[in-house]
Short mmCIF file of C-alpha atoms in Angstrom, two decimals:
data_model
loop_
_atom_site.label_atom_id
_atom_site.label_comp_id
_atom_site.label_asym_id
_atom_site.label_seq_id
_atom_site.Cartn_x
_atom_site.Cartn_y
_atom_site.Cartn_z
CA MET A 249 94.69 124.56 95.43
CA GLN A 250 97.53 122.32 94.87
CA LEU A 251 97.19 118.85 96.85
CA SER A 252 94.75 117.51 98.69
CA VAL A 253 95.53 114.41 101.14
CA ILE A 254 93.00 111.83 101.61
CA ILE A 255 93.10 109.56 104.76
CA LEU A 256 90.70 106.80 104.66
CA ASN A 257 90.74 105.95 108.39
CA TYR A 258 89.50 102.36 110.15
CA ASN A 259 90.22 102.12 113.80
CA VAL A 260 93.49 102.80 114.09
CA ARG A 261 93.19 105.60 116.44
CA TYR A 262 96.24 106.61 117.84
CA PHE A 263 98.52 106.21 114.19
CA LEU A 264 95.92 108.42 112.71
CA GLU A 265 96.83 111.20 115.03
CA LEU A 266 100.59 110.52 114.36
CA CYS A 267 99.98 110.56 110.63
CA ILE A 268 97.83 113.69 110.91
CA ILE A 269 100.69 115.70 112.89
CA SER A 270 103.59 114.70 110.22
CA VAL A 271 101.10 115.64 107.41
CA GLN A 272 101.02 118.88 108.44
CA GLU A 273 104.28 119.67 109.19
CA ALA A 274 104.62 118.26 105.76
CA LEU A 275 101.96 120.71 104.36
CA SER A 276 103.23 123.82 105.66
CA ALA A 277 104.52 125.50 102.89
CA ILE A 278 101.67 124.50 100.33
CA ASP A 279 98.57 125.09 99.58
CA SER A 280 96.69 122.05 100.88
CA GLU A 281 94.06 120.24 102.39
CA ILE A 282 93.97 117.22 104.83
CA ILE A 283 90.94 114.87 104.28
CA VAL A 284 89.96 112.22 106.90
CA ILE A 285 87.53 109.89 105.69
CA ASP A 286 86.42 107.41 108.59
CA ASN A 287 84.59 103.93 107.66
CA ASN A 288 82.50 103.69 110.91
CA SER A 289 85.60 103.16 113.16
CA HIS A 290 84.52 102.35 116.98
CA ASP A 291 88.05 103.56 118.41
CA GLU A 292 87.82 107.03 119.21
CA SER A 293 88.95 107.74 115.98
CA CYS A 294 86.44 110.98 115.58
CA ALA A 295 86.32 111.93 118.76
CA MET A 296 90.04 112.23 118.33
CA MET A 297 89.60 114.06 115.31
CA GLU A 298 87.19 116.22 116.34
CA SER A 299 89.15 117.17 119.47
CA HIS A 300 93.02 117.86 118.27
CA PHE A 301 92.07 118.31 114.86
CA PRO A 302 88.76 120.81 114.22
CA HIS A 303 90.29 122.36 111.37
CA ILE A 304 90.72 119.06 109.41
CA LYS A 305 87.69 117.86 106.75
CA LEU A 306 86.42 114.89 108.64
CA ILE A 307 83.83 112.50 107.04
CA LYS A 308 82.11 109.63 108.44
CA ASN A 309 80.84 107.07 107.15
CA ASN A 310 77.60 105.14 109.05
CA GLU A 311 79.38 101.76 107.56
CA ASN A 312 82.63 100.53 106.28
CA VAL A 313 82.19 100.90 102.78
CA GLY A 314 85.44 99.46 102.02
CA PHE A 315 88.93 101.35 100.53
CA SER A 316 87.60 102.28 97.13
CA LYS A 317 84.38 103.62 97.68
CA GLY A 318 85.90 105.62 100.55
CA ASN A 319 88.53 107.17 98.60
CA ASN A 320 86.30 107.99 95.77
CA ILE A 321 83.82 110.39 98.33
CA ALA A 322 86.97 112.06 99.88
CA VAL A 323 88.37 112.52 96.40
CA ALA A 324 84.74 113.93 95.21
CA ARG A 325 85.44 116.47 97.93
CA ALA A 326 89.01 117.20 96.93
CA LYS A 327 89.81 120.42 95.52
CA GLY A 328 93.66 120.13 95.09
CA GLU A 329 95.04 120.30 91.64
CA TYR A 330 96.82 116.70 93.03
CA ILE A 331 96.04 114.45 95.52
CA CYS A 332 97.60 111.52 97.28
CA ILE A 333 95.79 108.92 98.83
CA LEU A 334 97.41 107.82 102.31
CA ASN A 335 97.08 104.94 104.55
CA PRO A 336 96.67 106.65 108.19
CA ASP A 337 99.66 103.76 109.41
CA THR A 338 102.38 106.15 108.15
CA VAL A 339 104.42 109.04 109.25
CA ILE A 340 105.47 111.92 106.49
CA ALA A 341 109.49 113.31 106.18
CA GLU A 342 108.59 117.29 106.27
CA ASP A 343 109.90 118.01 102.79
CA THR A 344 108.35 114.47 101.13
CA PHE A 345 105.49 116.59 99.48
CA THR A 346 107.37 119.71 98.52
CA LYS A 347 110.00 116.99 96.46
CA ILE A 348 107.36 114.93 94.81
CA LEU A 349 105.62 117.85 93.66
CA ALA A 350 108.66 119.66 91.93
CA PHE A 351 108.98 115.79 90.52
CA ALA A 352 105.32 115.72 89.30
CA GLN A 353 105.57 119.20 87.71
CA GLU A 354 108.93 118.24 85.54
CA GLN A 355 106.78 115.00 84.18
CA LYS A 356 104.87 114.52 80.45
CA ASN A 357 101.85 112.02 80.49
CA LEU A 358 102.36 111.72 84.26
CA GLY A 359 100.40 109.05 86.00
CA ILE A 360 100.75 107.92 89.51
CA ILE A 361 103.76 108.18 91.83
CA GLY A 362 105.13 106.25 94.88
CA CYS A 363 107.70 106.38 97.15
CA LYS A 364 110.16 104.72 99.19
CA LEU A 365 108.24 102.95 102.06
CA VAL A 366 110.10 101.32 105.14
CA ASP A 367 108.79 99.34 108.48
CA GLY A 368 108.82 100.90 111.71
CA ALA A 369 112.43 98.99 111.78
CA GLY A 370 114.02 100.87 108.71
CA LYS A 371 113.31 98.35 106.30
CA PHE A 372 112.96 99.08 102.91
CA LEU A 373 109.01 97.22 101.88
CA PRO A 374 109.41 95.80 98.04
CA GLU A 375 106.04 96.29 97.40
CA SER A 376 106.99 100.00 96.97
CA LYS A 377 107.53 99.22 93.67
CA ARG A 378 105.99 96.55 91.83
CA GLY A 379 104.92 94.62 87.80
CA VAL A 380 101.52 93.47 86.99
CA PRO A 381 100.57 90.40 88.95
CA THR A 382 100.16 87.53 85.54
CA PRO A 383 100.13 84.08 86.65
CA TRP A 384 103.82 83.75 85.64
CA VAL A 385 104.49 86.97 88.11
CA ALA A 386 102.66 85.52 90.67
CA PHE A 387 104.20 82.10 89.97
CA THR A 388 107.86 83.96 91.06
CA LYS A 389 105.88 85.34 93.88
CA ILE A 390 105.11 82.18 95.38
CA THR A 391 107.67 79.74 95.02
CA GLY A 392 110.09 82.60 96.02
CA LEU A 393 111.46 82.74 92.55
CA TYR A 394 112.40 86.30 92.71
CA LYS A 395 114.78 86.21 95.56
CA LEU A 396 117.08 83.31 93.61
CA PHE A 397 117.33 86.07 91.13
CA PRO A 398 116.89 89.43 92.14
CA LYS A 399 116.89 92.23 90.02
CA SER A 400 116.24 89.90 87.03
CA ASN A 401 113.03 91.46 84.90
CA ILE A 402 111.97 88.19 84.13
CA PHE A 403 112.26 86.61 87.46
CA ASP A 404 111.60 89.68 89.97
CA LYS A 405 109.08 91.69 88.12
CA TYR A 406 106.62 91.29 91.15
CA TYR A 407 108.91 93.47 92.83
CA ALA A 408 110.21 95.78 90.15
CA GLY A 409 113.71 93.62 90.36
CA HIS A 410 114.98 96.48 87.27
CA LEU A 411 114.72 98.95 89.89
CA ASP A 412 116.78 99.28 92.98
CA GLU A 413 115.17 100.23 96.18
CA ASN A 414 117.27 103.43 95.74
CA GLN A 415 116.52 104.34 92.31
CA THR A 416 113.90 106.23 90.63
CA GLY A 417 112.08 105.05 87.52
CA GLU A 418 109.22 103.75 85.90
CA VAL A 419 107.21 101.00 87.12
CA ASP A 420 103.65 99.24 86.66
CA ILE A 421 102.23 99.11 89.64
CA LEU A 422 102.08 101.22 93.17
CA VAL A 423 100.97 100.63 96.66
CA GLY A 424 97.85 102.03 97.92
CA ALA A 425 99.76 103.02 101.23
CA PHE A 426 101.25 106.15 98.72
CA MET A 427 99.74 107.35 95.94
CA PHE A 428 100.10 111.16 94.40
CA MET A 429 98.57 111.86 91.06
CA LYS A 430 96.27 114.69 89.65
CA ARG A 431 93.09 114.79 90.97
CA ASP A 432 91.55 115.67 87.21
CA LEU A 433 93.30 112.11 85.74
CA TYR A 434 91.95 109.99 89.09
CA LEU A 435 88.30 111.44 88.12
CA GLN A 436 89.24 110.60 84.45
CA VAL A 437 89.67 107.00 85.41
CA GLU A 438 86.65 106.85 88.03
CA GLY A 439 89.27 106.24 90.70
CA PHE A 440 89.28 103.16 92.43
CA ASP A 441 86.62 100.12 91.52
CA GLU A 442 84.26 100.21 93.82
CA ASP A 443 83.62 96.55 92.82
CA CYS A 444 87.10 95.84 94.54
CA PHE A 445 86.40 96.17 98.23
CA MET A 446 90.10 96.20 98.89
CA TYR A 447 93.24 94.68 98.44
CA SER A 448 94.23 95.02 94.55
CA ASP A 449 92.26 98.21 94.16
CA ASP A 450 95.85 99.76 94.07
CA VAL A 451 96.58 97.19 91.52
CA ASP A 452 93.98 98.11 89.16
CA LEU A 453 94.01 101.33 89.39
CA SER A 454 97.77 101.87 88.71
CA TYR A 455 97.11 99.35 85.16
CA VAL A 456 94.35 101.33 84.70
CA VAL A 457 96.33 104.62 84.42
CA SER A 458 99.54 102.57 82.41
CA LYS A 459 96.75 101.65 80.06
CA GLN A 460 95.68 105.05 78.91
CA GLY A 461 99.46 105.94 78.21
CA ASN A 462 100.52 107.44 81.41
CA GLN A 463 103.32 106.62 83.04
CA ASN A 464 104.13 105.76 86.73
CA TYR A 465 106.97 106.32 88.68
CA TYR A 466 108.95 104.86 92.01
CA PHE A 467 110.27 108.02 93.69
CA HIS A 468 113.26 107.08 95.82
CA GLU A 469 114.29 110.67 97.13
CA THR A 470 112.16 110.60 99.92
CA THR A 471 111.41 107.74 102.06
CA VAL A 472 107.93 107.05 104.42
CA ILE A 473 107.18 104.89 107.51
CA HIS A 474 104.47 102.43 106.75
CA TYR A 475 103.50 100.34 110.11
CA LYS A 476 102.20 97.83 108.00
CA GLY A 477 99.53 95.91 109.05
CA GLU A 478 97.97 97.99 111.50
CA SER A 479 95.37 98.78 108.96
CA THR A 480 94.36 95.11 108.69
CA VAL A 481 94.82 92.12 110.61
CA LYS A 482 96.09 89.64 108.22
CA ASP A 483 93.48 86.63 109.37
CA GLY A 484 90.98 84.12 107.35
CA THR A 485 89.03 86.95 106.68
CA TYR A 486 92.02 88.80 105.15
CA MET A 487 93.16 86.07 102.62
CA LYS A 488 89.76 85.26 101.61
CA ARG A 489 89.22 88.72 100.44
CA PHE A 490 92.69 89.06 99.35
CA GLN A 491 91.96 86.18 96.96
CA GLU A 492 88.49 87.34 96.30
CA SER A 493 90.41 91.01 94.97
CA MET A 494 93.23 89.39 92.98
CA ASN A 495 90.72 87.46 90.81
CA PHE A 496 88.59 90.45 90.37
CA PHE A 497 92.12 91.64 88.54
CA TYR A 498 92.78 88.83 86.35
CA LYS A 499 89.15 88.49 85.24
CA LYS A 500 88.88 92.29 84.43
CA HIS A 501 92.11 92.92 82.76
CA LEU A 502 93.73 89.74 82.18
CA LYS A 503 91.69 86.27 81.18
CA SER A 504 88.16 85.32 81.87
CA ASN A 505 88.15 81.95 81.39
CA GLY A 506 89.87 78.86 80.11
CA LEU A 507 93.52 77.25 81.45
CA GLY A 508 95.11 80.70 82.30
CA SER A 509 92.09 81.49 84.66
CA LEU A 510 92.60 77.78 86.17
CA PHE A 511 96.34 78.39 86.35
CA PHE A 512 95.87 81.40 88.11
CA ALA A 513 93.02 80.90 90.40
CA ALA A 514 95.27 77.46 91.80
CA PHE A 515 98.31 79.66 92.28
CA MET A 516 96.56 82.02 94.04
CA LYS A 517 95.63 78.73 96.58
CA MET A 518 98.82 77.55 96.60
CA GLY A 519 99.60 81.46 97.74
CA ILE A 520 97.36 81.39 100.88
CA VAL A 521 98.32 77.64 101.90
CA PHE A 522 101.92 78.76 101.47
CA PHE A 523 100.90 82.46 103.56
CA PHE A 524 99.30 80.11 106.50
CA PHE A 525 102.32 77.89 106.58
CA THR A 526 105.00 80.95 106.74
CA ARG A 527 102.64 82.94 109.47
CA LYS A 528 102.58 80.46 111.90
CA LEU A 529 106.59 79.65 111.47
CA GLN A 530 106.75 83.00 112.28
CA HIS A 531 105.20 83.32 114.87
CA GLN A 532 106.52 80.35 116.41
CA THR A 533 110.09 81.74 115.93
CA GLN A 534 109.72 85.20 116.58
CA LYS A 535 110.38 86.28 120.37
CA LYS A 536 109.03 89.14 121.65
CA ILE A 537 111.64 91.95 122.31
CA VAL A 538 112.02 93.04 125.27
CA PRO A 539 113.97 96.23 125.69
CA THR A 540 116.71 96.10 128.44
CA ALA A 541 117.60 100.24 127.96
CA TYR A 542 115.93 102.89 127.01
CA TYR A 543 117.85 105.98 124.65
CA LEU A 544 115.15 109.04 124.66
CA TYR A 545 116.64 111.51 121.76
CA SER A 546 115.79 114.65 123.33
CA ASN A 547 116.04 117.38 125.63
CA SER A 548 113.28 117.20 128.39
CA GLU A 549 115.07 115.94 131.94
CA ILE A 550 111.01 115.93 132.60
CA LEU A 551 110.03 113.70 129.70
CA VAL A 552 112.90 111.37 130.80
CA ASN A 553 111.44 111.16 134.60
CA ARG A 554 107.85 110.66 133.08
CA LEU A 555 109.32 107.69 130.99
CA ALA A 556 111.42 106.34 133.81
CA LEU A 557 108.25 106.11 135.99
CA ILE A 558 105.87 104.73 133.60
CA LEU A 559 108.38 101.91 131.87
CA GLN A 560 109.94 101.15 134.98
CA LYS A 561 113.28 101.27 133.56
CA LYS A 562 116.19 103.57 133.37
CA VAL A 563 116.08 106.36 130.85
CA SER A 564 119.22 107.98 129.20
CA LEU A 565 119.46 110.70 127.09
CA HIS A 566 121.14 111.26 123.82
CA ASN A 567 121.15 113.19 120.90
CA ILE A 568 121.30 112.95 117.28
CA GLU A 569 125.12 113.79 116.84
CA THR A 570 126.17 110.67 118.81
CA GLN A 571 123.98 108.55 116.17
CA LYS A 572 126.90 106.91 114.30
CA GLU A 573 129.12 106.14 117.41
CA LEU A 574 125.68 104.57 118.93
CA ILE A 575 124.73 102.63 116.04
CA SER A 576 128.64 101.31 115.59
CA CYS A 577 129.01 100.18 119.35
CA PHE A 578 125.31 98.12 119.44
CA ASN A 579 127.08 95.00 118.73
CA LYS A 580 129.73 95.24 121.21
CA ASN A 581 127.29 95.69 124.51
CA HIS A 582 124.99 93.23 123.37
CA LYS A 583 122.02 94.94 124.92
CA SER A 584 118.45 94.97 123.28
CA ILE A 585 118.26 98.84 123.35
CA GLU A 586 114.84 100.84 122.49
CA ILE A 587 115.29 104.27 121.25
CA ILE A 588 112.37 106.81 121.59
CA PHE A 589 112.68 110.46 119.58
CA ASP A 590 111.14 113.08 121.13
CA ASN A 591 109.31 114.83 117.85
CA ALA A 592 109.25 118.36 120.22
CA ILE A 593 112.50 118.28 119.17
CA TYR A 594 113.52 116.33 116.17
CA SER A 595 111.78 116.29 112.91
CA PHE A 596 110.22 113.30 111.38
CA LYS A 597 112.76 113.55 108.80
CA GLU A 598 115.78 113.15 111.27
CA PHE A 599 114.04 109.65 112.74
CA ILE A 600 113.09 108.09 109.28
CA THR A 601 116.65 108.78 108.56
CA PHE A 602 117.78 107.23 111.81
CA ILE A 603 115.99 104.30 111.71
CA GLU A 604 116.95 103.68 107.95
CA LEU A 605 120.59 104.00 109.37
CA ALA A 606 120.12 101.63 112.11
CA GLN A 607 118.12 98.78 110.29
CA ASN A 608 119.27 95.21 111.35
CA LYS A 609 120.98 96.39 113.99
CA GLY A 610 119.14 94.78 117.11
CA PHE A 611 117.38 98.23 118.23
CA THR A 612 113.70 99.21 118.51
CA PHE A 613 112.05 102.49 118.19
CA LYS A 614 109.58 104.86 119.26
CA ILE A 615 108.25 108.10 118.58
CA LYS A 616 106.86 110.60 120.96
CA PRO A 617 104.61 113.20 118.26
CA GLU A 618 104.80 116.76 119.37
CA ASN A 619 102.00 117.65 121.98
CA ALA A 620 100.89 113.83 122.12
CA GLU A 621 100.29 111.45 125.27
CA PHE A 622 101.56 108.28 123.89
CA LEU A 623 104.85 106.24 122.24
CA ILE A 624 104.03 104.75 119.61
CA GLY A 625 105.88 102.44 116.94
CA SER A 626 106.71 99.16 115.43
CA ASN A 627 109.43 96.29 115.48
CA ASN A 628 108.34 94.54 112.06
CA SER A 629 106.34 95.03 109.03
CA ASN A 630 104.46 91.25 110.50
CA ASP A 631 102.52 92.16 113.44
CA ARG A 632 100.77 95.46 114.82
CA GLY A 633 102.87 97.94 116.93
CA GLU A 634 102.53 99.02 120.68
CA VAL A 635 101.20 102.26 121.99
CA ILE A 636 102.12 103.22 125.12
CA LYS A 637 100.24 105.69 126.80
CA ILE A 638 102.21 108.49 129.20
CA ASP A 639 99.02 110.62 130.04
#
């Protein structure tokens, strides 16, 4: 078997369903398997899996064992030559795995491959490629120096500024939302370190893999949506665990005592204070977007009528051929337009391409997965997304 896709789920039932639908399309021509491991969700995720995807291997944990242990359990049962660790709040293009497999097979001393990630509004997520979080790198991130000197290997190492988002190349660290590698290598390095419950596990694995002489890559030729924030609510518990995880990485790989440790701890605390003030400001200034018009990309009059009844607003039909015209005239009509893609008509790749093209134009986006009775999407990478049931 070529590929095993591992999806660790915790309480994101509808995003998980969307993810699996997209992954199945992307694996249609590949000898592969999907393994979903659930960390004791209480939102009917497992019932949905058993009802909608009975052919997919489902592992049900009796407790939340964390990101590291959960993925290790699943990889131990995987059969693929390659594995892909994948977040459940992602959408995969139909050719994602085909492209990455071809790239992987060309490399020597292959470590981990990551790809271009965008949020639900089509905006590039800079954590798609990162550097090792040394105290200096953490300092440039917390103080915002990386923004003043973009693409600098000195000041913008946190987000691997030496590489453009549309440039494939070598990087140190990749994000756990999408990590593609050989299963044998994963087992050789003993997978994710289970002493880390979550948050720096991907940093640790990337670092361990590269330290053994393997090369990690950021691959830009395919884009994956990551509805960032769906798998984790960013509250006080989140920040406590994040600080613990970064301290874990620092003590394990860099320095365990002395001035370096004090320096790192101080900047971690500064970062937490900065995080809370930033989040508070974002919530105070961010206005909820209420669409004044809905454009459905489909050919279904029945779906138009159903959505009009549910949304209580006019829904008009559009097609992919008019997308550039729509985007170019958007700023002239000053409407808050929500674009809904019917996945029964248009592919996930077409949807991803569209939202990248239309980013920063003021649109919001949702998708209706094929054979699913809901709309789903997210307007930014800070808040949780929205699910609208249409059954």
